[in-house]
GROMACS .gro file of C-alpha atoms in nm:
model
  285
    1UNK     CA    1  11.698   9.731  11.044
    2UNK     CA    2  11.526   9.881  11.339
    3UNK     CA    3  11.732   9.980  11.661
    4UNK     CA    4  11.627   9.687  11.869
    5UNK     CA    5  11.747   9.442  11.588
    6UNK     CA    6  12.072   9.658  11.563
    7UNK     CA    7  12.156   9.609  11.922
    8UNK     CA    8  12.079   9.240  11.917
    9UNK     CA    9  12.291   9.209  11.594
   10UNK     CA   10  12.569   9.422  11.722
   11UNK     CA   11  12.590   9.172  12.076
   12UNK     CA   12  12.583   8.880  11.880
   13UNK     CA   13  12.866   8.990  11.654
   14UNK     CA   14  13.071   9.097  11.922
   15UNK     CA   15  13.009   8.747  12.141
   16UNK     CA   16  13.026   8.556  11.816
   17UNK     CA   17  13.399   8.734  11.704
   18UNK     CA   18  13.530   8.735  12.066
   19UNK     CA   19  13.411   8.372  12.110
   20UNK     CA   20  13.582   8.269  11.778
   21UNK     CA   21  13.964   8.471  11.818
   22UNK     CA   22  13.985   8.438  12.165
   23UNK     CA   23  13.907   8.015  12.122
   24UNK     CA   24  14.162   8.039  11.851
   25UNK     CA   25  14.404   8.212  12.043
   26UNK     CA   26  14.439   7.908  12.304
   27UNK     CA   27  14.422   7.630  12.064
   28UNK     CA   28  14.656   7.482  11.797
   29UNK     CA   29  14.499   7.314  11.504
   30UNK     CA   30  14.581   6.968  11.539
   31UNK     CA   31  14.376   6.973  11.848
   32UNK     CA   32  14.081   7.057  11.651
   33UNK     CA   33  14.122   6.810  11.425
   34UNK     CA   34  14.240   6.519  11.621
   35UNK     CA   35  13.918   6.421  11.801
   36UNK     CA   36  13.700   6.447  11.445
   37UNK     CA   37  13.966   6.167  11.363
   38UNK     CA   38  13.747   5.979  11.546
   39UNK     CA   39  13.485   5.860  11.239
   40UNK     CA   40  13.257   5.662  11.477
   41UNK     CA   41  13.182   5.973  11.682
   42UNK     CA   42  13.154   6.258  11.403
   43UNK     CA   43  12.936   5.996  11.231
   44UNK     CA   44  12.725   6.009  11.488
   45UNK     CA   45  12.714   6.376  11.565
   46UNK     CA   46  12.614   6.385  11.205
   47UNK     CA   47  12.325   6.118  11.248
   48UNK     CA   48  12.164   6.356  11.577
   49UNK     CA   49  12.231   6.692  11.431
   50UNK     CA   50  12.108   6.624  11.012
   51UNK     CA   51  11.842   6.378  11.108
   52UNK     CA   52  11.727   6.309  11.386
   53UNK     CA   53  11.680   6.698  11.462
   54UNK     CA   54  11.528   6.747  11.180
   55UNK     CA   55  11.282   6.496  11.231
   56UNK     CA   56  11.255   6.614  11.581
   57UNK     CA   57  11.110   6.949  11.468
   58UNK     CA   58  10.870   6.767  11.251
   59UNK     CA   59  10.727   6.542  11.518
   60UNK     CA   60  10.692   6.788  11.766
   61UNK     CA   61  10.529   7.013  11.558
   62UNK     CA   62  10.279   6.774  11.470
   63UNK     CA   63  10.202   6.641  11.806
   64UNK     CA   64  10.180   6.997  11.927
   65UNK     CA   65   9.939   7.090  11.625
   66UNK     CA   66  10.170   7.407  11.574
   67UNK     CA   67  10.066   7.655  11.319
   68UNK     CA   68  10.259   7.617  11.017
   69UNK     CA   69  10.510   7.993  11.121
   70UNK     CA   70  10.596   7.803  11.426
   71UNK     CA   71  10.639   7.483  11.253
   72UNK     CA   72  10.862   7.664  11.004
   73UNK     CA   73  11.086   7.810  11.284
   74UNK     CA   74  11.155   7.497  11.466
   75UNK     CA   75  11.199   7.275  11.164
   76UNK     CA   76  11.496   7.615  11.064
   77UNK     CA   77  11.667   7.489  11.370
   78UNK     CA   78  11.647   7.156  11.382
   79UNK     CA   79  11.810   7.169  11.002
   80UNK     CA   80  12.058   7.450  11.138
   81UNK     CA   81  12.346   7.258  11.325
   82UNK     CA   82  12.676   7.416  11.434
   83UNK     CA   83  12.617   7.681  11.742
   84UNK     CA   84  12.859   7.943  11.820
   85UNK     CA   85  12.777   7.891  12.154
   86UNK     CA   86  12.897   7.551  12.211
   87UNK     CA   87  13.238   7.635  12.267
   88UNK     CA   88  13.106   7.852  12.592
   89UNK     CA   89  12.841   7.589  12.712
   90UNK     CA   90  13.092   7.307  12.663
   91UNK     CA   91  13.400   7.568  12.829
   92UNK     CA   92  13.182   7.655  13.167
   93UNK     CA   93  13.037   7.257  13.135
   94UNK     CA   94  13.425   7.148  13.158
   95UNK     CA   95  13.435   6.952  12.790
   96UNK     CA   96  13.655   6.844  12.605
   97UNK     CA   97  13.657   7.213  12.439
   98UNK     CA   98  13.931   7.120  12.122
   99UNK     CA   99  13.654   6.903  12.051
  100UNK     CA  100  13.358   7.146  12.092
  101UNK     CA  101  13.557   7.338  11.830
  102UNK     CA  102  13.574   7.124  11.586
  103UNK     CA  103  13.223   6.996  11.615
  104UNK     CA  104  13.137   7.329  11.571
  105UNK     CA  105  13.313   7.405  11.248
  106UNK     CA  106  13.208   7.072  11.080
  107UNK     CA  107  12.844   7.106  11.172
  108UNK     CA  108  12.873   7.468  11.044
  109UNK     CA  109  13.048   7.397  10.721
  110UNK     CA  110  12.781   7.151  10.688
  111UNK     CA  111  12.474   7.354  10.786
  112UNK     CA  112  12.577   7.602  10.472
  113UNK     CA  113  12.533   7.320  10.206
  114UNK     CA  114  12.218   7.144  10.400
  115UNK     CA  115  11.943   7.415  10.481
  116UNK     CA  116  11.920   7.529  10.121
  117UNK     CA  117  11.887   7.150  10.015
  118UNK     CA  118  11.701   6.996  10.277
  119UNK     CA  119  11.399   7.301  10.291
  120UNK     CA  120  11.234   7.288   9.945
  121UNK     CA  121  11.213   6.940  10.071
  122UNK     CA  122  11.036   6.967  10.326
  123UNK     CA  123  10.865   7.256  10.280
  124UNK     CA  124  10.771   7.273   9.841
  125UNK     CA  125  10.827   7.634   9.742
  126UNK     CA  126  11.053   7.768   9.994
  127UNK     CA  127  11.375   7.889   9.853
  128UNK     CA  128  11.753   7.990  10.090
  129UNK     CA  129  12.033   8.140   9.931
  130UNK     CA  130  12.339   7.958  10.050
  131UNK     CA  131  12.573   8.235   9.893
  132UNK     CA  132  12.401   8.456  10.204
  133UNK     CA  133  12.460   8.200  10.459
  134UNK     CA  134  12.784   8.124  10.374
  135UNK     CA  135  12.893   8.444  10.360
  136UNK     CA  136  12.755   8.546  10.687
  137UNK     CA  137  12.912   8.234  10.887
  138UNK     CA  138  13.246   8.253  10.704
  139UNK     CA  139  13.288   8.626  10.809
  140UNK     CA  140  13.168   8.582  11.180
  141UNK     CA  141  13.316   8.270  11.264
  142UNK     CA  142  13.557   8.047  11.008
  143UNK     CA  143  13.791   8.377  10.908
  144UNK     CA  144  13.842   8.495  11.250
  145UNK     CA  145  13.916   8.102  11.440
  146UNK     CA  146  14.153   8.081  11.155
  147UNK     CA  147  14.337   8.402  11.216
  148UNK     CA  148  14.348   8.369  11.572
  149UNK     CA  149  14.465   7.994  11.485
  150UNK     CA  150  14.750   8.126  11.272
  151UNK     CA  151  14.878   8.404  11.551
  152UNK     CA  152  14.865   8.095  11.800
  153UNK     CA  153  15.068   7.908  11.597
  154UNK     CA  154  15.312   8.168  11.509
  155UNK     CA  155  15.332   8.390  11.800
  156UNK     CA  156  15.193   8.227  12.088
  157UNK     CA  157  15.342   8.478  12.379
  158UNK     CA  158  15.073   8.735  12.184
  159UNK     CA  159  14.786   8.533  12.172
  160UNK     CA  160  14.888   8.451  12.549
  161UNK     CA  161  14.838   8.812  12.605
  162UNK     CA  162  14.548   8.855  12.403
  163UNK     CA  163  14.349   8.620  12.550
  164UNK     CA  164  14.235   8.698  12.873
  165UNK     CA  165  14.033   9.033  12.719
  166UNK     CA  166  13.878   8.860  12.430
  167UNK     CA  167  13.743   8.575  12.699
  168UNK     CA  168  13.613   8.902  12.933
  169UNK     CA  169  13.442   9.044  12.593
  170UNK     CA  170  13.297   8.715  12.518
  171UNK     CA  171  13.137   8.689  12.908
  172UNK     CA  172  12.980   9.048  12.895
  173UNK     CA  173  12.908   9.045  12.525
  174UNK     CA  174  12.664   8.671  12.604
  175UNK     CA  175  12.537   8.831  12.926
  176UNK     CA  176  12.400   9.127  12.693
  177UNK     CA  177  12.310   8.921  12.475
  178UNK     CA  178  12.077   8.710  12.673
  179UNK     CA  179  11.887   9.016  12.830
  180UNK     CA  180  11.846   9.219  12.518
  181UNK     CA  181  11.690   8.841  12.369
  182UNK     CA  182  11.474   8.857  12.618
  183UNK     CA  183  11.370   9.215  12.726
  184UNK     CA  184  11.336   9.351  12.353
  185UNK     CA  185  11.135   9.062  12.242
  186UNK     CA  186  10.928   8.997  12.555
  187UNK     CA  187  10.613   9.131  12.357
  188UNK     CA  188  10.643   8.864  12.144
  189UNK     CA  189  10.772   8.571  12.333
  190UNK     CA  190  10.452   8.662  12.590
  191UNK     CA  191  10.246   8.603  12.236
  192UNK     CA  192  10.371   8.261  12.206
  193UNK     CA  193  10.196   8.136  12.543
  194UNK     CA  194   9.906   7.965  12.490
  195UNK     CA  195  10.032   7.839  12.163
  196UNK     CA  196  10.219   7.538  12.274
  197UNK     CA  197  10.547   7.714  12.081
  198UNK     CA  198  10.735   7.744  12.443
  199UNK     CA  199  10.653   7.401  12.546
  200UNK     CA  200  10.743   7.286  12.185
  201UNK     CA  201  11.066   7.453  12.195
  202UNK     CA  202  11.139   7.298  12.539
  203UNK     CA  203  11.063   6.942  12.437
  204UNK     CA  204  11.323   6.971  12.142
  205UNK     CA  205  11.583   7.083  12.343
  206UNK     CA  206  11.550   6.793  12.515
  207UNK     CA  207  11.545   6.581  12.317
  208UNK     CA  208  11.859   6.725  12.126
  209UNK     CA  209  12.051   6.703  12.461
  210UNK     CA  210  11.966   6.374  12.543
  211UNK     CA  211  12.022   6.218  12.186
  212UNK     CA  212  12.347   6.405  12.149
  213UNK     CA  213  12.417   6.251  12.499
  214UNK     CA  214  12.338   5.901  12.376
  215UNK     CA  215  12.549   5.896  12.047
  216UNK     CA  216  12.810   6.142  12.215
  217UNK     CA  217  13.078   5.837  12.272
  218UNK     CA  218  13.203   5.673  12.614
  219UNK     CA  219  13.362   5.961  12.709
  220UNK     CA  220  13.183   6.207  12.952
  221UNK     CA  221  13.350   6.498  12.782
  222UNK     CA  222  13.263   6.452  12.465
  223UNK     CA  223  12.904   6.331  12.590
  224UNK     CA  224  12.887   6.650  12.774
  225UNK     CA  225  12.932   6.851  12.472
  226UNK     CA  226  12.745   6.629  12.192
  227UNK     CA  227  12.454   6.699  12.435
  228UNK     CA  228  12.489   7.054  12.472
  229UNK     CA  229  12.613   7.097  12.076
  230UNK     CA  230  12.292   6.893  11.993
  231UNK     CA  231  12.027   7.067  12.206
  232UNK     CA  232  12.190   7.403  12.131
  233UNK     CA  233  12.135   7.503  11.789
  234UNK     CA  234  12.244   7.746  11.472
  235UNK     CA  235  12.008   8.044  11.555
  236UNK     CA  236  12.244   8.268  11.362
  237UNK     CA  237  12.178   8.115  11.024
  238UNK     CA  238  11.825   7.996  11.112
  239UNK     CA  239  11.782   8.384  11.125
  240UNK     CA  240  11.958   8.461  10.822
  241UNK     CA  241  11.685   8.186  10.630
  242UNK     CA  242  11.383   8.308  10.841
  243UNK     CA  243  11.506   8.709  10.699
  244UNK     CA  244  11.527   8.574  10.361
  245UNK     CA  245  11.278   8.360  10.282
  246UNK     CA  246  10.929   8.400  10.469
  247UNK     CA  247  10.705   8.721  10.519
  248UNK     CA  248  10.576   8.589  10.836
  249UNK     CA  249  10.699   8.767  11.110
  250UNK     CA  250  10.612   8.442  11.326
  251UNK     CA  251  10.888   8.232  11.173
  252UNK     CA  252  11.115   8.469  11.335
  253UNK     CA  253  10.951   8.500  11.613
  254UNK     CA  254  10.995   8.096  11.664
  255UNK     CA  255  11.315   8.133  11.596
  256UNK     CA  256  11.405   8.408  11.877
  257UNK     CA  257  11.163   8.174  12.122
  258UNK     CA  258  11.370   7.858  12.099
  259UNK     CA  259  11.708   8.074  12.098
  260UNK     CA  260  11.564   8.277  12.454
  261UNK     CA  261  11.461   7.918  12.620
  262UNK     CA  262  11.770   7.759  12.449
  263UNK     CA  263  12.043   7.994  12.643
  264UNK     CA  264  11.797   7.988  12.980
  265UNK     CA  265  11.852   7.649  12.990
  266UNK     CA  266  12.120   7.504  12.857
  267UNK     CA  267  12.374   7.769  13.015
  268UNK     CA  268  12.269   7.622  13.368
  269UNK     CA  269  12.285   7.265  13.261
  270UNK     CA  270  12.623   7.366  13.140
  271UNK     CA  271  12.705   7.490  13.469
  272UNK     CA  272  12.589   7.188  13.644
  273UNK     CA  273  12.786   6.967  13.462
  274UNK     CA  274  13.071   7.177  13.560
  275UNK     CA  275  13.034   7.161  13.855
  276UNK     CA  276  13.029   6.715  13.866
  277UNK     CA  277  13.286   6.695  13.578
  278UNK     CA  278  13.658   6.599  13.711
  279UNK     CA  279  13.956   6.793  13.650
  280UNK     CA  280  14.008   6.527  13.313
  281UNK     CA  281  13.743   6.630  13.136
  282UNK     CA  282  13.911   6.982  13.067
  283UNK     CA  283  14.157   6.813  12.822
  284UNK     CA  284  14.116   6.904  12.470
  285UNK     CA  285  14.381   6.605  12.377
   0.00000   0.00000   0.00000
């Protein structure tokens, strides 16, 4: 691994970790769970992250005549729900976070069984190894929300203190992530232009935000952050498969595209809808 991938890894682990404890740290488990209780609305973030993104990618692709790297790249995230992200986007968008959470998790959990099933099907001869993606989203994101779960639960004054710097980390760690995205793969995001891959990877976003709005519920909170956990997608394993499995460098290049336009957009959307969302929609009841 070069230095410029080290860097981008080493930002991304540290916004990924701090984004996982210190989320843990200020919620309690049942408030993770209680608003997946709601079978109506999980069924239906289900429905817009497993197939209609998927499909998404597909259609795009082919009304954009994309060659078939990019096509590869985009169809990696549309099949790769669960963002570590959301719980920031939906946190400065004023969602119901508990419920960003747990979206998160499930769509995760889910995304580890799904991408190596769903590829060879959609692309014949293309093999994942979900022992590799498993492993890397278990270590980056379910063990350390659990621990920081458990110290909530059992000594809550010390997650209380905690807190505050793992939130701080979280801030600077995205910020450098977003210009090391950008700066150290300018070369190649400049490449794309011309191709229609920038324009293609706009157009899914959104349409992932505005089906996740559609099937996100009646509730503006959880619309809010169906949208946003729609539109923004697993880049982390959709990396991991693009590594693995194809010698194109393109595939990755895609990939790095649609995560670059992802957080330049989405992070001001979130922002605007913080800015019209009442107090309410802050609950995580």
């Amino acid at each position: 691994m070069d230095l410029k991938q080290t860097a981008i890894s080493l930002a991304m682990m540290t916004f990924v970790l701090s984004s996982m404890i210190g989320m843990g740290l200020g919620l309690r488990l049942n408030e993770i769970v209680a608003p997946l209780r709601n079978w109506r609305l999980v069924a239906q973030g289900l429905l817009a992250n497993f197939v209609v993104m998927p499909l998404a990618a597909v259609g795009i692709a082919k009304l954009m005549r994309l060659d078939e790297s990019m096509f590869i790249g985009l169809l990696l995230l549309g099949a790769a729900g669960g963002a570590p992200f959301l719980p920031k986007l939906a946190q400065i968008a004023k969602g119901n976070l508990a419920f960003a959470v747990g979206l998160m998790v499930l769509l995760m959990v889910i995304t580890v069984g799904y991408l190596p099933v769903v590829m060879p099907m959609l692309l014949p001869g293309v093999s994942v190894s979900p022992a590799q993606i498993a492993k890397s989203l278990t270590l980056l994101m379910l063990l350390p929300l659990s621990g920081a779960l458990a110290v909530n639960a059992n000594w809550p004054a010390m997650a209380a203190k905690i807190k505050p710097a793992l939130d701080r980390t979280s801030n600077i760690s995205l910020i450098a992530l977003i210009g090391l995205l950008t700066l150290l793969n300018l070369r190649s995001v400049m490449a794309v232009f011309g191709t229609g891959g920038i324009f293609a990877g706009v157009a899914f976003l959104a349409v992932g935000y505005a089906v996740g709005w559609v099937l996100g519920g009646p509730g503006a909170d959880t619309r809010a952050v169906m949208g946003l956990g729609t539109a923004q997608r697993n880049i982390a394993a959709a990396l991991v498969v693009a590594n693995q499995s194809f010698d194109d460098p393109n595939v990755v290049v895609m990939v790095v595209v649609v995560a670059i336009v992802g957080l330049l957009t989405l992070m001001p959307l979130a922002r605007a809808l913080g800015r019209r969302a009442p107090a309410v929609m802050t609950s995580v009841g």
